[in-house]
Tab-separated table of C-alpha atoms and ligand atoms in Angstrom:
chain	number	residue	atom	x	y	z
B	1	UNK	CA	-24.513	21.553	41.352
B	2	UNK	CA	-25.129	17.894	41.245
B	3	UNK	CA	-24.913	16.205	44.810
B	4	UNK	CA	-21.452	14.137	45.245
B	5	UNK	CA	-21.261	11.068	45.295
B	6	UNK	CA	-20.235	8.411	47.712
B	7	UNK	CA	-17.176	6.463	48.229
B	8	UNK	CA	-18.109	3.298	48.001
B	9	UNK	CA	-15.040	0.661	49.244
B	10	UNK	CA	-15.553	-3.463	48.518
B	11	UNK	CA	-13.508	-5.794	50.362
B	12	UNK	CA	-13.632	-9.364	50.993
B	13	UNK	CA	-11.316	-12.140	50.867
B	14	UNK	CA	-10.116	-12.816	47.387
B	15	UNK	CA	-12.683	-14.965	46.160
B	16	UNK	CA	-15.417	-14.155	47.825
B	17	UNK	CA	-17.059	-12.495	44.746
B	18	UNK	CA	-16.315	-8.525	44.396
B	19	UNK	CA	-15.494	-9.058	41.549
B	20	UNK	CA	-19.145	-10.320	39.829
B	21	UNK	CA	-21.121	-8.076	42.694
B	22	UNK	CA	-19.525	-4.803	41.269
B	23	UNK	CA	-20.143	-6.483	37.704
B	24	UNK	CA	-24.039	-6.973	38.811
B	25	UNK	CA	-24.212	-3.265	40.424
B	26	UNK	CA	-23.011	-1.320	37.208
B	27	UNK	CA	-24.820	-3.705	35.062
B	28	UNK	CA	-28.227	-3.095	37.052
B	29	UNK	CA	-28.303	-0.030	38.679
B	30	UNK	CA	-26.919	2.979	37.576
B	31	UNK	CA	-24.866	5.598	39.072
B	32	UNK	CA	-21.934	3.354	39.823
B	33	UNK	CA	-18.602	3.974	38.448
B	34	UNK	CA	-15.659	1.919	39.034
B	35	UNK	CA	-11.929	3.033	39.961
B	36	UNK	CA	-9.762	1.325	38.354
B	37	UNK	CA	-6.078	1.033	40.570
B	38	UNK	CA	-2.338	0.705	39.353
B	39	UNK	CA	-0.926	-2.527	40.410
B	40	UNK	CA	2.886	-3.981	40.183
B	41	UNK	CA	1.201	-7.380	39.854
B	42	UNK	CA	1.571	-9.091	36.174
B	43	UNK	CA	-1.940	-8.982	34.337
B	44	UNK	CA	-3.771	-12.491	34.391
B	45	UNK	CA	-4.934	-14.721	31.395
B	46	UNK	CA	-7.910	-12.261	29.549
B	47	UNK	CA	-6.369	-8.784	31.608
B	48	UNK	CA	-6.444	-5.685	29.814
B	49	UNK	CA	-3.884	-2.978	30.932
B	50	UNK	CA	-6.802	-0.049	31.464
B	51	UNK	CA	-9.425	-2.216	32.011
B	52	UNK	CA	-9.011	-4.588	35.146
B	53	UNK	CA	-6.016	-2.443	36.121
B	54	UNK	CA	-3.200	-0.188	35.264
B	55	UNK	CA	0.023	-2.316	35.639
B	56	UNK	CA	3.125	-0.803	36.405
B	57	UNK	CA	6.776	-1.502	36.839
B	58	UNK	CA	7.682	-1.158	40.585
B	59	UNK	CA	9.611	1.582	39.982
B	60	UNK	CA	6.744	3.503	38.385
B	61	UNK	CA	4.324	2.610	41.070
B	62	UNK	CA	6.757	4.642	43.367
B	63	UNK	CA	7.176	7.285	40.719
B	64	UNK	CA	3.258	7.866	41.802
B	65	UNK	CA	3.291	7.205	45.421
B	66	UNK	CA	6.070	10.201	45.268
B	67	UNK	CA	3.851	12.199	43.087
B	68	UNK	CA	1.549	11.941	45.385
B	69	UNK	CA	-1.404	10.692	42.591
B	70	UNK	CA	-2.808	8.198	45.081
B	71	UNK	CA	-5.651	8.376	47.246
B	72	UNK	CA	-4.419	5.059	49.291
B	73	UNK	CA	-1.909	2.316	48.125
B	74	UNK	CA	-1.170	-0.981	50.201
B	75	UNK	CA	1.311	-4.135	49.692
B	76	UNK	CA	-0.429	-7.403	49.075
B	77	UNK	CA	1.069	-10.516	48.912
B	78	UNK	CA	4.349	-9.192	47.324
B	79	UNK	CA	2.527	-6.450	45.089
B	80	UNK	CA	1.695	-2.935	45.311
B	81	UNK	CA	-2.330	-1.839	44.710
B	82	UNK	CA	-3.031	1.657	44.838
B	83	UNK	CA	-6.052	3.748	44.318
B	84	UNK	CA	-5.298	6.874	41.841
B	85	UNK	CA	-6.889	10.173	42.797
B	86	UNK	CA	-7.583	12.126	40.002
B	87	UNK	CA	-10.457	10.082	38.603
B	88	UNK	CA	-11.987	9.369	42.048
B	89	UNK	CA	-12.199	12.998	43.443
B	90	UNK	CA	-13.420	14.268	39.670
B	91	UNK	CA	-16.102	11.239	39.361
B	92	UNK	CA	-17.448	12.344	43.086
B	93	UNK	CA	-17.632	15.791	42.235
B	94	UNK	CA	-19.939	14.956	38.750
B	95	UNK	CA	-22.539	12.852	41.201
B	96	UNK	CA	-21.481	9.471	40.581
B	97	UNK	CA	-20.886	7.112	43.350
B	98	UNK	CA	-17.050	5.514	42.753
B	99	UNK	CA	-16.446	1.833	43.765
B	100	UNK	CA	-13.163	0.986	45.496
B	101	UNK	CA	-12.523	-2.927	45.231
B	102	UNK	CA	-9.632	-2.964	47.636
B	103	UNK	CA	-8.063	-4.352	50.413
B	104	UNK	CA	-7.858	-3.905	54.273
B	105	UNK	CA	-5.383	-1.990	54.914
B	106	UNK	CA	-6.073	0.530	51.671
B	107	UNK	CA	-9.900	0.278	52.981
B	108	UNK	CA	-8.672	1.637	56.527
B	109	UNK	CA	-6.602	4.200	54.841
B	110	UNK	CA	-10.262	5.286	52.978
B	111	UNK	CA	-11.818	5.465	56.180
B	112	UNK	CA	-9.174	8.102	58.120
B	113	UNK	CA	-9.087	10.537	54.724
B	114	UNK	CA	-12.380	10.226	53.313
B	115	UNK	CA	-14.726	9.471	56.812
B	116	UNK	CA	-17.804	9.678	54.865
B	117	UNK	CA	-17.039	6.425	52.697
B	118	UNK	CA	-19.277	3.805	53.086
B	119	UNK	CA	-17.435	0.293	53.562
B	120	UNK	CA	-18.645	-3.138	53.231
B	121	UNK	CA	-17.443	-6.106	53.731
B	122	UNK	CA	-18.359	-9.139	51.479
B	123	UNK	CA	-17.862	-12.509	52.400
B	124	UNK	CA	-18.484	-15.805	51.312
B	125	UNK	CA	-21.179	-18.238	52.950
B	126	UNK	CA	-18.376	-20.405	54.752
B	127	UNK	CA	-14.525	-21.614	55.010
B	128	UNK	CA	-15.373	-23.689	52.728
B	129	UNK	CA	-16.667	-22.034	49.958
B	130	UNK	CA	-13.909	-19.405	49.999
B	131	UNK	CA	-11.597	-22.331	49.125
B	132	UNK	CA	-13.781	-24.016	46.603
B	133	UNK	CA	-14.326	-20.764	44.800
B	134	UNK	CA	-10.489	-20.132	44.712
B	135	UNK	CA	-10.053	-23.269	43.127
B	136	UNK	CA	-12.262	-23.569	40.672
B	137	UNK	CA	-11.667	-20.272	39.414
B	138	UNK	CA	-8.409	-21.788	37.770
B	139	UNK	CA	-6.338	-18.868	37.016
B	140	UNK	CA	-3.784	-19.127	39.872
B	141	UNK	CA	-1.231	-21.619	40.904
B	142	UNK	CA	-1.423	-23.472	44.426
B	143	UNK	CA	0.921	-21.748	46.106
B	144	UNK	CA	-0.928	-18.171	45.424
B	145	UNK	CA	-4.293	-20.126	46.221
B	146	UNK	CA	-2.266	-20.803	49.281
B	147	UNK	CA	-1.542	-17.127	50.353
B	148	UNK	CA	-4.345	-16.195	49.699
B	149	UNK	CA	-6.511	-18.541	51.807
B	150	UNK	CA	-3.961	-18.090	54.653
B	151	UNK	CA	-3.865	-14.048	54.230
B	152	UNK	CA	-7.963	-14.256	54.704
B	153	UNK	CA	-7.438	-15.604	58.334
B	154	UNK	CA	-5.267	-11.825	58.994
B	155	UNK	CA	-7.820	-10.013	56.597
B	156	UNK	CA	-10.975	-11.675	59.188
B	157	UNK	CA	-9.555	-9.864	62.367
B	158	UNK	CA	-10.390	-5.946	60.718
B	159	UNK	CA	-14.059	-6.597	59.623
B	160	UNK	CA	-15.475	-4.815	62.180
B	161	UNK	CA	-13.976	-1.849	60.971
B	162	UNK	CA	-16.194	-2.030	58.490
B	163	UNK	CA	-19.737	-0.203	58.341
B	164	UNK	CA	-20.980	-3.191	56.673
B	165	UNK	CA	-21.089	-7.061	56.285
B	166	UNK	CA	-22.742	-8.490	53.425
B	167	UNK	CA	-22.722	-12.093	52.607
B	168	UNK	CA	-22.840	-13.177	49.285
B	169	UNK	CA	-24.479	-16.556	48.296
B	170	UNK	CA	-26.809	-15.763	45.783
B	171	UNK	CA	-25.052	-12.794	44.085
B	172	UNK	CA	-28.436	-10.832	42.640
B	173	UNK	CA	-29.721	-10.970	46.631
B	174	UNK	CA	-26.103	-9.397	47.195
B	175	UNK	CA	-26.406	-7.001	44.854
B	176	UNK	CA	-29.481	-5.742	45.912
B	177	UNK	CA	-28.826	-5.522	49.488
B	178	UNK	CA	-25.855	-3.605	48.789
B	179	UNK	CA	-27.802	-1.275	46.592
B	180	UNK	CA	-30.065	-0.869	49.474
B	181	UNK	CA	-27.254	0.422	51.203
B	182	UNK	CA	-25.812	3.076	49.412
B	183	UNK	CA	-29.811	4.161	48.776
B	184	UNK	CA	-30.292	4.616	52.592
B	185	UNK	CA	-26.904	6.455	52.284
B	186	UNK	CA	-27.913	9.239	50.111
B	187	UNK	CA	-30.999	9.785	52.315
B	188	UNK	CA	-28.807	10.366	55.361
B	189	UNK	CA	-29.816	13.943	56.592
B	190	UNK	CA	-25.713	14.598	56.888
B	191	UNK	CA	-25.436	14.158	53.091
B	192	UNK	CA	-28.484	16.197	52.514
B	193	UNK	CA	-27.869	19.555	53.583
B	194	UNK	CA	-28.530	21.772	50.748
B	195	UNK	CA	-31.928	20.275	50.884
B	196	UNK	CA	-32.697	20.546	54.163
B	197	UNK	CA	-31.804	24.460	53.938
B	198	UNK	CA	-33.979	24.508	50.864
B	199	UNK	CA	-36.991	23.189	52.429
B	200	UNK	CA	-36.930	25.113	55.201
B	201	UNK	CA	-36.001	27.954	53.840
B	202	UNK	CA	-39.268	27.169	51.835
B	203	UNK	CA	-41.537	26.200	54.530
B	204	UNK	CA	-40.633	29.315	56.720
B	205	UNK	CA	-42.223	31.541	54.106
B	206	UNK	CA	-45.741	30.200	55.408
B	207	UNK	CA	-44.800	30.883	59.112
B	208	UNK	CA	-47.303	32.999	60.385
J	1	5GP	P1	-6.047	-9.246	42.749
J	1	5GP	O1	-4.586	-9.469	42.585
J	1	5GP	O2	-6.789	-10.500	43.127
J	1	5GP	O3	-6.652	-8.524	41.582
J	1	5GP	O4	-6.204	-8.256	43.991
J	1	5GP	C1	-5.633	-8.560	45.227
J	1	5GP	C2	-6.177	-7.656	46.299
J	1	5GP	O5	-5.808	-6.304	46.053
J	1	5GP	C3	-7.700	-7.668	46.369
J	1	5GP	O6	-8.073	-7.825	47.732
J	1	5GP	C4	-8.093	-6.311	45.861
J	1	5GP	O7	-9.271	-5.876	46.482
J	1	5GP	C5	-6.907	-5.479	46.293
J	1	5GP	N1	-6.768	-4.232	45.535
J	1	5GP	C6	-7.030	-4.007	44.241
J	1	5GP	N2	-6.803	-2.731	43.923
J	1	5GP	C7	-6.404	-2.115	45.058
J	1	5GP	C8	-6.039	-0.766	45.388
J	1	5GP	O8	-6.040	0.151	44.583
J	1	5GP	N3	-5.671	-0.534	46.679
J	1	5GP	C9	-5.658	-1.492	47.626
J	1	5GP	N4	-5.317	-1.140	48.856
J	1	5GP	N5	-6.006	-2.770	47.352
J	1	5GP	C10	-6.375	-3.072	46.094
């Protein structure tokens, strides 16, 4: 049986680049699959229902939450996100480590059900930059810019929660370091125990 894979959860205020770091880790490495959630939000210029999400009438997004087909699900500025469970648990079980881009409060729910996630935190380098990378990316109006910004301040107060904080400037050296991580993961002794048995099952045969 191939070894299960790790949960893998991204946050980080919006804009602070999940987006392009997951893009870099499937593109690079491999191993990496994405979960893709259900949303109530409206899809964006270039969104593909599918793809970047699966968008859903409210009413359909409870329709799940009653079915019980979510791993986590959380408000966000006036919009369900939810993570669905089917693909998660069955992309685990085949090996591959899943990717969670979501929020806080979905990220703490990760953390209570599934304690062996591994959850890091990106940010950008500065105030600053969070603002001039919301900007320029040009696909929202001011006033969700707005909410946004001001919603980082409440998202800043649970990053310790997090097992790790990873600051993304230069996105490849992001990347990378996050790879690290989830490499130094797998070679956790807790994660390896069929091995362990193995090999000592192995080296007691030369016990004397
Ligand atoms: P956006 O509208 O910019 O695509 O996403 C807004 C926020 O929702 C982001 O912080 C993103 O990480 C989060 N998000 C996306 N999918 C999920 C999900 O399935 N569950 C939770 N809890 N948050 C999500």
């Amino acid at each position: 049986m191939a070894e299960q894979g790790i949960l893998l959860v991204i946050s980080g205020f919006s804009g602070a680049g999940k987006g392009t770091l997951i893009q870099t880790l499937m593109g690079k490495y491999g191993n990496y699959a994405l979960s893709i959630s259900a949303t109530t939000r409206s899809p964006r210029a270039g969104e593909v229902d599918g793809r970047e999400y699966f968008f859903k009438t409210k009413e359909a997004f409870e329709g799940m939450i009653a079915a019980d087909e979510l791993i986590e699900y959380a408000c966000y500025v006036g919009n369900y996100y939810g993570t669905p469970k089917t693909y998660v648990e069955e992309t685990l079980a085949g090996g591959k480590d899943v990717i969670l881009e979501i929020e806080i409060q979905g990220a703490m729910k990760i953390k209570e059900r599934y304690p062996e996630a591994v959850l890091v935190f990106l940010s950008p380098p500065s105030g600053e930059e969070l603002k001039r990378r919301l900007t320029k990316r040009g696909t929202e109006s001011q006033e969700v810019i707005d909410s946004r910004l001001s919603r980082a301040a409440q998202e800043a107060v649970g990053i310790e929660e997090y097992g790790y904080f990873v600051v993304n400037d230069v996105i490849d050296t992001c990347a990378e370091q996050v790879h690290g991580i989830m490499r130094s993961e797998h070679a956790r002794a807790s994660r390896n125990r069929e091995l362990i048995e193995r090999i000592k099952t192995e080296v007691k045969a030369f016990q004397k």
